[in-house]
Amino acid sequence: MSEPVVVYLCTRWPLWYRRCIDSMNIYRPELSYWDQVEVMKAWWRTHYNAELKTPYAETLTFPNQERYLECILAWS
């Protein structure tokens, strides 16, 4: 098993990350920004056992390289 993989999202979101966010369909008027962040955090945890660090989605940490590659291949 490999080490955790940390993806830095501060400057520019990768295409695969934007596709994931778009698929979550969280941009609804009834949700506040922080509610949307909680939905995103839960989605990443559920689907890839990854941890989204907030505020402002600065890093996404996958538990290992295998989960990271699974995500990249699915959303690229």
Short mmCIF file of C-alpha atoms in Angstrom, two decimals, residues 9-53:
data_model
loop_
_atom_site.label_atom_id
_atom_site.label_comp_id
_atom_site.label_asym_id
_atom_site.label_seq_id
_atom_site.Cartn_x
_atom_site.Cartn_y
_atom_site.Cartn_z
CA LEU A 9 -6.38 22.82 -5.32
CA CYS A 10 -5.51 26.39 -4.39
CA THR A 11 -4.45 27.81 -7.72
CA ARG A 12 -6.33 25.89 -10.40
CA TRP A 13 -8.71 22.96 -10.26
CA PRO A 14 -7.74 20.00 -12.44
CA LEU A 15 -10.26 18.93 -15.09
CA TRP A 16 -11.04 15.66 -13.32
CA TYR A 17 -11.83 17.58 -10.09
CA ARG A 18 -14.17 19.99 -11.90
CA ARG A 19 -15.99 17.04 -13.49
CA CYS A 20 -16.49 15.45 -10.07
CA ILE A 21 -17.86 18.70 -8.65
CA ASP A 22 -20.22 19.11 -11.60
CA SER A 23 -21.52 15.57 -11.14
CA MET A 24 -22.35 16.19 -7.47
CA ASN A 25 -25.08 18.66 -8.44
CA ILE A 26 -24.62 20.59 -5.21
CA TYR A 27 -25.11 24.08 -6.58
CA ARG A 28 -28.69 24.55 -5.46
CA PRO A 29 -30.13 27.83 -4.21
CA GLU A 30 -31.41 26.28 -0.99
CA LEU A 31 -27.91 25.28 0.11
CA SER A 32 -25.55 27.75 1.71
CA TYR A 33 -21.88 27.71 0.74
CA TRP A 34 -20.99 25.77 3.89
CA ASP A 35 -23.76 23.22 3.27
CA GLN A 36 -22.32 22.69 -0.21
CA VAL A 37 -18.87 22.19 1.30
CA GLU A 38 -20.25 19.55 3.67
CA VAL A 39 -21.91 17.73 0.75
CA MET A 40 -18.61 17.80 -1.14
CA LYS A 41 -16.68 16.50 1.86
CA ALA A 42 -19.15 13.65 2.34
CA TRP A 43 -19.04 12.76 -1.36
CA TRP A 44 -15.25 12.50 -1.42
CA ARG A 45 -15.24 10.48 1.80
CA THR A 46 -17.89 8.07 0.53
CA HIS A 47 -16.58 7.53 -2.99
CA TYR A 48 -12.79 7.60 -2.54
CA ASN A 49 -12.15 7.66 1.20
CA ALA A 50 -10.54 11.04 0.50
CA GLU A 51 -10.47 14.04 2.81
CA LEU A 52 -11.29 17.48 1.46
CA LYS A 53 -9.63 20.17 3.57
#
